[in-house]
PDB file of C-alpha atoms in Angstrom:
ATOM      1  CA  MET A   1      20.400  28.467 -55.675  1.00 46.00           C
ATOM      2  CA  LEU A   2      23.254  27.285 -53.668  1.00 41.00           C
ATOM      3  CA  PRO A   3      23.996  23.878 -52.357  1.00 42.00           C
ATOM      4  CA  ALA A   4      24.357  23.825 -48.994  1.00 39.00           C
ATOM      5  CA  THR A   5      26.696  24.151 -48.145  1.00 38.00           C
ATOM      6  CA  PHE A   6      27.209  24.460 -45.555  1.00 35.00           C
ATOM      7  CA  LYS A   7      28.842  26.593 -30.969  1.00 38.00           C
ATOM      8  CA  LEU A   8      28.975  22.868 -30.889  1.00 38.00           C
ATOM      9  CA  CYS A   9      27.150  23.355 -27.554  1.00 38.00           C
ATOM     10  CA  ALA A  10      25.315  26.527 -26.589  1.00 39.00           C
ATOM     11  CA  GLY A  11      27.680  27.237 -23.725  1.00 42.00           C
ATOM     12  CA  ILE A  12      30.773  27.305 -25.895  1.00 41.00           C
ATOM     13  CA  SER A  13      29.511  30.393 -27.691  1.00 41.00           C
ATOM     14  CA  TYR A  14      30.126  32.411 -24.516  1.00 40.00           C
ATOM     15  CA  ARG A  15      33.612  33.766 -24.175  1.00 44.00           C
ATOM     16  CA  HIS A  16      34.010  32.926 -20.501  1.00 44.00           C
ATOM     17  CA  MET A  17      33.359  29.247 -21.235  1.00 42.00           C
ATOM     18  CA  ARG A  18      35.615  28.795 -24.268  1.00 44.00           C
ATOM     19  CA  ASN A  19      38.617  27.897 -22.129  1.00 49.00           C
ATOM     20  CA  MET A  20      36.830  25.138 -20.220  1.00 46.00           C
ATOM     21  CA  THR A  21      38.659  22.068 -21.460  1.00 49.00           C
ATOM     22  CA  GLY A  22      36.096  19.687 -20.056  1.00 52.00           C
ATOM     23  CA  LEU A  23      33.274  21.400 -21.913  1.00 47.00           C
ATOM     24  CA  ARG A  24      35.216  21.287 -25.191  1.00 52.00           C
ATOM     25  CA  LYS A  25      35.969  17.618 -24.743  1.00 52.00           C
ATOM     26  CA  ASN A  26      32.346  16.827 -23.946  1.00 57.00           C
ATOM     27  CA  ALA A  27      31.221  18.757 -27.023  1.00 52.00           C
ATOM     28  CA  ILE A  28      33.600  16.843 -29.267  1.00 53.00           C
ATOM     29  CA  VAL A  29      32.498  13.543 -27.752  1.00 54.00           C
ATOM     30  CA  ALA A  30      28.873  14.559 -28.391  1.00 56.00           C
ATOM     31  CA  LEU A  31      29.678  15.233 -32.048  1.00 55.00           C
ATOM     32  CA  HIS A  32      31.408  11.863 -32.309  1.00 55.00           C
ATOM     33  CA  HIS A  33      28.336  10.198 -30.822  1.00 58.00           C
ATOM     34  CA  GLU A  34      26.101  11.829 -33.443  1.00 55.00           C
ATOM     35  CA  LEU A  35      28.359  10.579 -36.245  1.00 54.00           C
ATOM     36  CA  ASN A  36      28.021   7.091 -34.761  1.00 55.00           C
ATOM     37  CA  ARG A  37      24.236   7.395 -34.803  1.00 56.00           C
ATOM     38  CA  LEU A  38      24.135   8.391 -38.450  1.00 53.00           C
ATOM     39  CA  ALA A  39      26.321   5.467 -39.426  1.00 49.00           C
ATOM     40  CA  GLY A  40      23.868   3.000 -37.874  1.00 49.00           C
ATOM     41  CA  PRO A  41      24.440  -0.065 -35.731  1.00 47.00           C
ATOM     42  CA  SER A  42      25.827  -2.386 -38.406  1.00 47.00           C
ATOM     43  CA  PRO A  43      29.444  -3.395 -37.663  1.00 39.00           C
ATOM     44  CA  THR A  44      30.222  -3.063 -41.363  1.00 42.00           C
ATOM     45  CA  ASN A  45      29.494   0.639 -41.350  1.00 47.00           C
ATOM     46  CA  TRP A  46      32.251   3.163 -41.953  1.00 40.00           C
ATOM     47  CA  ILE A  47      32.405   4.255 -38.330  1.00 39.00           C
ATOM     48  CA  SER A  48      33.497   0.811 -37.159  1.00 42.00           C
ATOM     49  CA  GLN A  49      36.562   1.147 -39.383  1.00 41.00           C
ATOM     50  CA  VAL A  50      37.663   4.481 -37.955  1.00 38.00           C
ATOM     51  CA  ARG A  51      36.844   4.376 -34.261  1.00 43.00           C
ATOM     52  CA  ARG A  52      38.548   7.193 -32.483  1.00 47.00           C
ATOM     53  CA  ARG A  53      40.645   6.772 -29.414  1.00 40.00           C
ATOM     54  CA  SER A  54      40.555   9.198 -26.530  1.00 40.00           C
ATOM     55  CA  SER A  55      44.086  10.292 -27.422  1.00 47.00           C
ATOM     56  CA  LEU A  56      42.805  11.668 -30.733  1.00 50.00           C
ATOM     57  CA  LEU A  57      40.160  13.662 -28.909  1.00 48.00           C
ATOM     58  CA  SER A  58      42.807  15.081 -26.616  1.00 46.00           C
ATOM     59  CA  SER A  59      44.944  16.015 -29.612  1.00 53.00           C
ATOM     60  CA  ARG A  60      42.012  17.855 -31.129  1.00 57.00           C
ATOM     61  CA  ILE A  61      41.595  19.910 -27.957  1.00 52.00           C
ATOM     62  CA  LYS A  62      45.282  20.837 -28.037  1.00 50.00           C
ATOM     63  CA  GLU A  63      45.010  21.860 -31.674  1.00 56.00           C
ATOM     64  CA  GLU A  64      42.231  24.303 -30.772  1.00 55.00           C
ATOM     65  CA  ASN A  65      44.733  26.345 -28.790  1.00 63.00           C
ATOM     66  CA  GLN A  66      46.466  27.186 -32.080  1.00 83.00           C
ATOM     67  CA  TYR A  67      43.405  29.106 -33.313  1.00 86.00           C
ATOM     68  CA  SER A  68      42.628  32.724 -32.626  1.00 92.00           C
ATOM     69  CA  GLU A  69      39.393  33.495 -30.828  1.00 93.00           C
ATOM     70  CA  GLU A  70      37.741  34.390 -34.148  1.00 94.00           C
ATOM     71  CA  GLU A  71      38.983  31.231 -35.865  1.00 95.00           C
ATOM     72  CA  LEU A  72      37.870  29.064 -32.977  1.00 95.00           C
ATOM     73  CA  SER A  73      34.414  30.612 -33.215  1.00 96.00           C
ATOM     74  CA  TYR A  74      34.184  29.561 -36.885  1.00 97.00           C
ATOM     75  CA  VAL A  75      35.372  26.041 -36.058  1.00 95.00           C
ATOM     76  CA  LYS A  76      32.656  25.718 -33.406  1.00 95.00           C
ATOM     77  CA  GLN A  77      29.998  27.070 -35.744  1.00 97.00           C
ATOM     78  CA  GLY A  78      30.961  24.533 -38.411  1.00 96.00           C
ATOM     79  CA  GLU A  79      30.882  21.643 -35.979  1.00 95.00           C
ATOM     80  CA  ASP A  80      27.556  22.864 -34.629  1.00 96.00           C
ATOM     81  CA  ALA A  81      26.120  22.869 -38.160  1.00 96.00           C
ATOM     82  CA  LEU A  82      27.373  19.328 -38.695  1.00 96.00           C
ATOM     83  CA  GLN A  83      25.971  18.070 -35.420  1.00 95.00           C
ATOM     84  CA  LYS A  84      22.554  19.643 -35.988  1.00 96.00           C
ATOM     85  CA  ALA A  85      22.352  18.375 -39.556  1.00 96.00           C
ATOM     86  CA  ILE A  86      23.273  14.842 -38.558  1.00 95.00           C
ATOM     87  CA  SER A  87      20.671  14.924 -35.808  1.00 95.00           C
ATOM     88  CA  ILE A  88      17.999  15.926 -38.350  1.00 96.00           C
ATOM     89  CA  LEU A  89      19.062  13.300 -40.881  1.00 96.00           C
ATOM     90  CA  SER A  90      19.120  10.612 -38.197  1.00 95.00           C
ATOM     91  CA  GLU A  91      15.370  11.041 -37.637  1.00 93.00           C
ATOM     92  CA  GLN A  92      13.665   8.921 -40.289  1.00 93.00           C
ATOM     93  CA  ASP A  93      10.065   9.694 -39.308  1.00 94.00           C
ATOM     94  CA  GLY A  94       7.943  12.637 -40.367  1.00 95.00           C
ATOM     95  CA  TRP A  95       9.309  13.249 -43.867  1.00 97.00           C
ATOM     96  CA  THR A  96       6.859  14.132 -46.652  1.00 96.00           C
ATOM     97  CA  THR A  97       7.626  13.479 -50.321  1.00 96.00           C
ATOM     98  CA  GLU A  98       7.847  16.701 -52.317  1.00 95.00           C
ATOM     99  CA  THR A  99       8.837  15.287 -55.705  1.00 93.00           C
ATOM    100  CA  VAL A 100      10.158  12.130 -57.325  1.00 94.00           C
ATOM    101  CA  ALA A 101      11.981  12.459 -60.664  1.00 93.00           C
ATOM    102  CA  ALA A 102      11.741   9.896 -63.454  1.00 93.00           C
ATOM    103  CA  ASN A 103      15.266   8.683 -62.657  1.00 93.00           C
ATOM    104  CA  GLY A 104      14.377   8.036 -59.015  1.00 93.00           C
ATOM    105  CA  ASP A 105      15.816  11.231 -57.525  1.00 96.00           C
ATOM    106  CA  LYS A 106      13.669  12.136 -54.547  1.00 97.00           C
ATOM    107  CA  VAL A 107      13.107  15.293 -52.493  1.00 97.00           C
ATOM    108  CA  LEU A 108      11.426  15.065 -49.095  1.00 97.00           C
ATOM    109  CA  SER A 109      10.584  17.756 -46.559  1.00 97.00           C
ATOM    110  CA  LYS A 110       9.841  18.226 -42.892  1.00 96.00           C
ATOM    111  CA  VAL A 111       8.893  21.185 -40.694  1.00 95.00           C
ATOM    112  CA  LEU A 112      11.106  21.512 -37.623  1.00 95.00           C
ATOM    113  CA  PRO A 113      10.682  23.713 -34.539  1.00 91.00           C
ATOM    114  CA  ASP A 114      12.944  26.801 -34.522  1.00 87.00           C
ATOM    115  CA  ILE A 115      14.202  25.986 -38.034  1.00 91.00           C
ATOM    116  CA  GLY A 116      11.164  25.792 -40.287  1.00 92.00           C
ATOM    117  CA  LYS A 117      10.853  23.689 -43.399  1.00 95.00           C
ATOM    118  CA  VAL A 118      13.893  21.661 -44.442  1.00 96.00           C
ATOM    119  CA  PHE A 119      14.378  19.647 -47.613  1.00 97.00           C
ATOM    120  CA  LYS A 120      16.236  16.381 -48.143  1.00 98.00           C
ATOM    121  CA  LEU A 121      17.488  15.195 -51.519  1.00 98.00           C
ATOM    122  CA  GLU A 122      18.189  11.474 -51.890  1.00 98.00           C
ATOM    123  CA  VAL A 123      19.880  10.264 -55.073  1.00 97.00           C
ATOM    124  CA  MET A 124      22.244   7.575 -56.273  1.00 97.00           C
ATOM    125  CA  LEU A 125      25.232   8.827 -58.270  1.00 97.00           C
ATOM    126  CA  GLU A 126      27.421   6.745 -60.565  1.00 95.00           C
ATOM    127  CA  GLN A 127      30.562   8.112 -58.941  1.00 94.00           C
ATOM    128  CA  HIS A 128      32.918   7.147 -56.147  1.00 94.00           C
ATOM    129  CA  PRO A 129      32.526   9.372 -53.050  1.00 94.00           C
ATOM    130  CA  ASP A 130      36.184  10.440 -53.307  1.00 94.00           C
ATOM    131  CA  ASN A 131      35.579  11.945 -56.742  1.00 95.00           C
ATOM    132  CA  LEU A 132      32.508  13.804 -55.564  1.00 96.00           C
ATOM    133  CA  TYR A 133      34.322  15.058 -52.466  1.00 95.00           C
ATOM    134  CA  LYS A 134      37.153  16.379 -54.598  1.00 94.00           C
ATOM    135  CA  GLU A 135      34.725  18.239 -56.848  1.00 96.00           C
ATOM    136  CA  LEU A 136      32.503  19.705 -54.148  1.00 96.00           C
ATOM    137  CA  VAL A 137      35.242  20.523 -51.630  1.00 94.00           C
ATOM    138  CA  GLY A 138      38.534  20.683 -53.500  1.00 94.00           C
ATOM    139  CA  ASN A 139      37.043  22.479 -56.523  1.00 96.00           C
ATOM    140  CA  MET A 140      34.436  24.431 -54.595  1.00 96.00           C
ATOM    141  CA  GLU A 141      35.205  27.771 -56.248  1.00 97.00           C
ATOM    142  CA  GLN A 142      34.583  26.280 -59.696  1.00 97.00           C
ATOM    143  CA  MET A 143      30.927  25.497 -58.987  1.00 97.00           C
ATOM    144  CA  GLY A 144      29.725  28.511 -60.927  1.00 95.00           C
ATOM    145  CA  GLU A 145      31.219  26.953 -64.078  1.00 96.00           C
ATOM    146  CA  TRP A 146      28.828  23.995 -64.117  1.00 97.00           C
ATOM    147  CA  ASN A 147      25.856  24.927 -61.938  1.00 96.00           C
ATOM    148  CA  PRO A 148      23.749  27.634 -63.629  1.00 94.00           C
ATOM    149  CA  ASN A 149      21.987  28.326 -60.321  1.00 92.00           C
ATOM    150  CA  VAL A 150      25.266  29.635 -58.912  1.00 94.00           C
ATOM    151  CA  LYS A 151      27.072  32.765 -60.030  1.00 93.00           C
ATOM    152  CA  GLN A 152      30.063  32.525 -57.740  1.00 94.00           C
ATOM    153  CA  VAL A 153      31.568  30.711 -54.785  1.00 97.00           C
ATOM    154  CA  LYS A 154      34.579  32.344 -53.147  1.00 97.00           C
ATOM    155  CA  ILE A 155      36.583  31.187 -50.135  1.00 97.00           C
ATOM    156  CA  LEU A 156      36.934  34.202 -47.830  1.00 98.00           C
ATOM    157  CA  GLN A 157      39.026  32.496 -45.170  1.00 97.00           C
ATOM    158  CA  LYS A 158      40.399  29.004 -44.724  1.00 96.00           C
ATOM    159  CA  ILE A 159      40.752  28.265 -41.030  1.00 95.00           C
ATOM    160  CA  SER A 160      41.875  24.644 -41.262  1.00 92.00           C
ATOM    161  CA  GLN A 161      41.668  21.641 -43.533  1.00 88.00           C
ATOM    162  CA  ASP A 162      38.141  21.085 -42.222  1.00 92.00           C
ATOM    163  CA  THR A 163      36.777  24.612 -41.837  1.00 97.00           C
ATOM    164  CA  MET A 164      36.413  27.605 -44.141  1.00 97.00           C
ATOM    165  CA  VAL A 165      34.243  30.673 -44.620  1.00 98.00           C
ATOM    166  CA  THR A 166      32.743  31.232 -48.071  1.00 98.00           C
ATOM    167  CA  HIS A 167      30.746  33.830 -49.960  1.00 97.00           C
ATOM    168  CA  GLU A 168      28.206  32.460 -52.417  1.00 96.00           C
ATOM    169  CA  VAL A 169      26.070  34.322 -54.936  1.00 95.00           C
ATOM    170  CA  SER A 170      23.058  32.646 -56.499  1.00 93.00           C
ATOM    171  CA  ALA A 171      21.620  33.337 -59.927  1.00 88.00           C
ATOM    172  CA  GLU A 172      18.091  34.638 -60.313  1.00 80.00           C
ATOM    173  CA  THR A 173      15.435  32.061 -61.110  1.00 76.00           C
ATOM    174  CA  PRO A 174      13.717  31.990 -64.538  1.00 70.00           C
ATOM    175  CA  GLY A 175      11.362  34.935 -64.842  1.00 66.00           C
ATOM    176  CA  ASN A 176      13.171  36.511 -61.873  1.00 68.00           C
ATOM    177  CA  VAL A 177      10.614  34.925 -59.561  1.00 72.00           C
ATOM    178  CA  VAL A 178      13.383  34.886 -56.974  1.00 82.00           C
ATOM    179  CA  GLY A 179      16.102  37.468 -57.491  1.00 82.00           C
ATOM    180  CA  PRO A 180      19.806  37.006 -56.746  1.00 85.00           C
ATOM    181  CA  ARG A 181      20.737  36.105 -53.189  1.00 92.00           C
ATOM    182  CA  ASP A 182      24.080  35.926 -51.486  1.00 95.00           C
ATOM    183  CA  PHE A 183      25.236  33.958 -48.465  1.00 96.00           C
ATOM    184  CA  VAL A 184      28.182  34.101 -46.121  1.00 98.00           C
ATOM    185  CA  SER A 185      28.654  30.600 -44.731  1.00 98.00           C
ATOM    186  CA  VAL A 186      30.979  28.656 -42.522  1.00 98.00           C
ATOM    187  CA  ARG A 187      31.604  25.188 -43.957  1.00 97.00           C
ATOM    188  CA  CYS A 188      32.756  22.087 -42.143  1.00 97.00           C
ATOM    189  CA  ALA A 189      34.137  19.293 -44.343  1.00 96.00           C
ATOM    190  CA  LYS A 190      34.712  15.930 -42.684  1.00 94.00           C
ATOM    191  CA  ARG A 191      35.741  12.482 -43.865  1.00 90.00           C
ATOM    192  CA  ARG A 192      35.000   9.459 -41.709  1.00 88.00           C
ATOM    193  CA  GLY A 193      36.289   6.361 -43.366  1.00 88.00           C
ATOM    194  CA  SER A 194      34.590   6.115 -46.754  1.00 89.00           C
ATOM    195  CA  THR A 195      31.801   8.582 -45.875  1.00 94.00           C
ATOM    196  CA  CYS A 196      32.151  12.302 -46.573  1.00 95.00           C
ATOM    197  CA  PHE A 197      30.292  15.211 -44.982  1.00 97.00           C
ATOM    198  CA  LEU A 198      30.015  18.838 -46.051  1.00 97.00           C
ATOM    199  CA  ALA A 199      27.989  20.870 -43.551  1.00 97.00           C
ATOM    200  CA  GLY A 200      27.372  24.574 -43.291  1.00 97.00           C
ATOM    201  CA  MET A 201      25.420  27.452 -41.839  1.00 97.00           C
ATOM    202  CA  SER A 202      25.258  31.221 -42.167  1.00 97.00           C
ATOM    203  CA  THR A 203      27.806  33.359 -40.415  1.00 97.00           C
ATOM    204  CA  LYS A 204      29.301  36.860 -40.578  1.00 96.00           C
ATOM    205  CA  HIS A 205      32.708  37.844 -41.888  1.00 97.00           C
ATOM    206  CA  PRO A 206      34.363  41.280 -41.754  1.00 95.00           C
ATOM    207  CA  ASN A 207      35.472  41.035 -45.388  1.00 94.00           C
ATOM    208  CA  MET A 208      31.970  40.533 -46.755  1.00 96.00           C
ATOM    209  CA  PRO A 209      29.293  42.916 -45.444  1.00 95.00           C
ATOM    210  CA  GLU A 210      25.892  42.981 -47.114  1.00 94.00           C
ATOM    211  CA  GLN A 211      26.063  44.016 -50.774  1.00 87.00           C
ATOM    212  CA  ARG A 212      23.909  46.668 -52.407  1.00 87.00           C
ATOM    213  CA  GLY A 213      21.352  45.201 -54.788  1.00 84.00           C
ATOM    214  CA  VAL A 214      21.648  41.659 -53.439  1.00 89.00           C
ATOM    215  CA  VAL A 215      19.492  40.205 -50.682  1.00 92.00           C
ATOM    216  CA  ARG A 216      21.565  38.549 -47.941  1.00 95.00           C
ATOM    217  CA  ALA A 217      19.817  35.237 -47.316  1.00 95.00           C
ATOM    218  CA  GLU A 218      20.516  32.738 -44.541  1.00 95.00           C
ATOM    219  CA  ASN A 219      21.161  29.017 -44.657  1.00 94.00           C
ATOM    220  CA  GLY A 220      21.665  26.218 -42.229  1.00 84.00           C
ATOM    221  CA  PRO A 221      22.012  23.845 -40.903  1.00 95.00           C
ATOM    222  CA  THR A 222      22.771  22.245 -44.253  1.00 96.00           C
ATOM    223  CA  CYS A 223      24.724  19.114 -44.998  1.00 97.00           C
ATOM    224  CA  ILE A 224      25.730  16.883 -47.888  1.00 98.00           C
ATOM    225  CA  VAL A 225      26.469  13.260 -47.007  1.00 98.00           C
ATOM    226  CA  MET A 226      28.226  11.033 -49.533  1.00 97.00           C
ATOM    227  CA  LYS A 227      28.337   7.346 -48.670  1.00 96.00           C
ATOM    228  CA  PRO A 228      29.387   4.378 -50.858  1.00 96.00           C
ATOM    229  CA  CYS A 229      26.544   2.193 -52.045  1.00 95.00           C
ATOM    230  CA  ALA A 230      26.545  -1.129 -50.186  1.00 91.00           C
ATOM    231  CA  GLU A 231      26.031  -3.081 -53.423  1.00 93.00           C
ATOM    232  CA  ASP A 232      28.610  -1.137 -55.460  1.00 95.00           C
ATOM    233  CA  PRO A 233      31.269   0.974 -53.682  1.00 91.00           C
ATOM    234  CA  ASN A 234      31.878   2.893 -56.914  1.00 93.00           C
ATOM    235  CA  LYS A 235      28.393   4.370 -56.611  1.00 96.00           C
ATOM    236  CA  THR A 236      27.429   6.945 -54.023  1.00 97.00           C
ATOM    237  CA  LYS A 237      24.330   7.387 -51.910  1.00 97.00           C
ATOM    238  CA  PHE A 238      24.087  11.159 -51.971  1.00 98.00           C
ATOM    239  CA  THR A 239      21.964  12.959 -49.372  1.00 98.00           C
ATOM    240  CA  TRP A 240      21.614  16.727 -49.207  1.00 98.00           C
ATOM    241  CA  LEU A 241      19.852  18.446 -46.307  1.00 98.00           C
ATOM    242  CA  LEU A 242      18.841  21.967 -47.317  1.00 97.00           C
ATOM    243  CA  SER A 243      17.575  24.691 -45.000  1.00 95.00           C
ATOM    244  CA  LEU A 244      17.266  28.202 -46.450  1.00 93.00           C
ATOM    245  CA  ASP A 245      15.636  31.479 -45.517  1.00 92.00           C
ATOM    246  CA  LEU A 246      15.558  33.460 -48.763  1.00 90.00           C
ATOM    247  CA  LYS A 247      14.309  36.624 -47.054  1.00 90.00           C
ATOM    248  CA  GLY A 248      12.105  39.075 -48.895  1.00 84.00           C
ATOM    249  CA  TRP A 249       8.379  38.870 -49.571  1.00 84.00           C
ATOM    250  CA  ILE A 250       8.106  35.565 -51.406  1.00 85.00           C
ATOM    251  CA  PRO A 251       5.055  33.288 -50.935  1.00 87.00           C
ATOM    252  CA  LYS A 252       5.948  30.036 -49.203  1.00 86.00           C
ATOM    253  CA  THR A 253       4.417  27.991 -52.000  1.00 87.00           C
ATOM    254  CA  ILE A 254       6.875  29.535 -54.457  1.00 88.00           C
ATOM    255  CA  VAL A 255       9.822  29.124 -52.086  1.00 87.00           C
ATOM    256  CA  ASN A 256       9.012  25.448 -51.523  1.00 88.00           C
ATOM    257  CA  LYS A 257       8.741  24.789 -55.244  1.00 88.00           C
ATOM    258  CA  VAL A 258      11.972  26.639 -56.014  1.00 88.00           C
ATOM    259  CA  LEU A 259      13.998  24.895 -53.326  1.00 92.00           C
ATOM    260  CA  SER A 260      12.849  21.360 -54.160  1.00 92.00           C
ATOM    261  CA  GLN A 261      13.434  21.961 -57.874  1.00 91.00           C
ATOM    262  CA  THR A 262      16.854  23.448 -57.120  1.00 93.00           C
ATOM    263  CA  GLN A 263      17.883  20.220 -55.424  1.00 96.00           C
ATOM    264  CA  VAL A 264      16.743  18.082 -58.355  1.00 96.00           C
ATOM    265  CA  ASP A 265      18.521  20.412 -60.796  1.00 95.00           C
ATOM    266  CA  PHE A 266      21.699  20.305 -58.719  1.00 97.00           C
ATOM    267  CA  ALA A 267      21.845  16.511 -58.896  1.00 97.00           C
ATOM    268  CA  ASN A 268      21.525  16.627 -62.676  1.00 97.00           C
ATOM    269  CA  HIS A 269      24.153  19.358 -63.054  1.00 97.00           C
ATOM    270  CA  LEU A 270      26.521  17.434 -60.809  1.00 97.00           C
ATOM    271  CA  ARG A 271      26.052  14.257 -62.851  1.00 97.00           C
ATOM    272  CA  GLN A 272      26.871  16.183 -66.015  1.00 96.00           C
ATOM    273  CA  ARG A 273      29.930  17.780 -64.437  1.00 97.00           C
ATOM    274  CA  MET A 274      31.297  14.428 -63.314  1.00 96.00           C
ATOM    275  CA  ALA A 275      30.614  12.883 -66.729  1.00 94.00           C
ATOM    276  CA  ASN A 276      32.501  15.752 -68.386  1.00 92.00           C
ATOM    277  CA  ASN A 277      35.413  15.250 -65.995  1.00 87.00           C
ATOM    278  CA  VAL A 278      35.627  11.581 -66.991  1.00 78.00           C
ATOM    279  CA  SER A 279      35.492  12.487 -70.673  1.00 72.00           C
ATOM    280  CA  MET A 280      38.349  14.969 -70.270  1.00 70.00           C
ATOM    281  CA  GLU A 281      40.469  12.405 -68.431  1.00 70.00           C
ATOM    282  CA  MET A 282      39.920   9.847 -71.180  1.00 66.00           C
ATOM    283  CA  ALA A 283      40.576  12.269 -74.028  1.00 60.00           C
ATOM    284  CA  PRO A 284      43.904  11.546 -75.828  1.00 61.00           C
ATOM    285  CA  ALA A 285      46.650  14.097 -75.310  1.00 51.00           C
ATOM    286  CA  CYS A 286      47.559  16.242 -78.324  1.00 47.00           C
TER     287      CYS A 286
END
């Protein structure tokens, strides 16, 4: 399975409203407000260190004019995924524990209107958020090398430093209980102070129509949040919101078990990858 990767306002999705500067500005301000909510009220939170000024918001609106209509649509979809994911993660009530691993890794779930069942992985990783961000964003296409649940991740189009469109192919589960799936996703990567976000949702891209023999599944909103541990900034509180529609005739009980286990497995594979990276860096040169 794939990590999640991974229309800020409904009106912006309509062509005749895309040029309404006021609407764009309000949408961006709304996204900023949601980021504030996730950070929490404490003045020591990351958001207090990187408060945006209105001039930065204005600059962002000007930058949008540099995108084509298609590119701007992807940017809006990515920001919409981020906003929706943050809104879900901000609600602390109503989560049910799916599984708790021996090392403390936890998967919770919640059923949401119009979305269905979503899963939330909560783990603590012995890595600085910057290192994890580099691996998951900067080395995104290498994920198939260390995560056996992933066959391939390919960047189809990079719109900006924050936004890209990817094609991901998952491996079949043991016993082929769930066969290979592929996803076309728009991803929105953001850094706010010391906290990193990687959000995404399904989209369409002209260079990747549905493939014969592979079920085109849908994901989103999904989001990975990486935040330094308050007690030790070299550790990361890692949260992964996962929302997937695998398509096909698969019983929900099997889907739920597969998705929660996929999240636990991903955390373990990521730990091993990061440990291997450290070992390679410390290895003496020949």
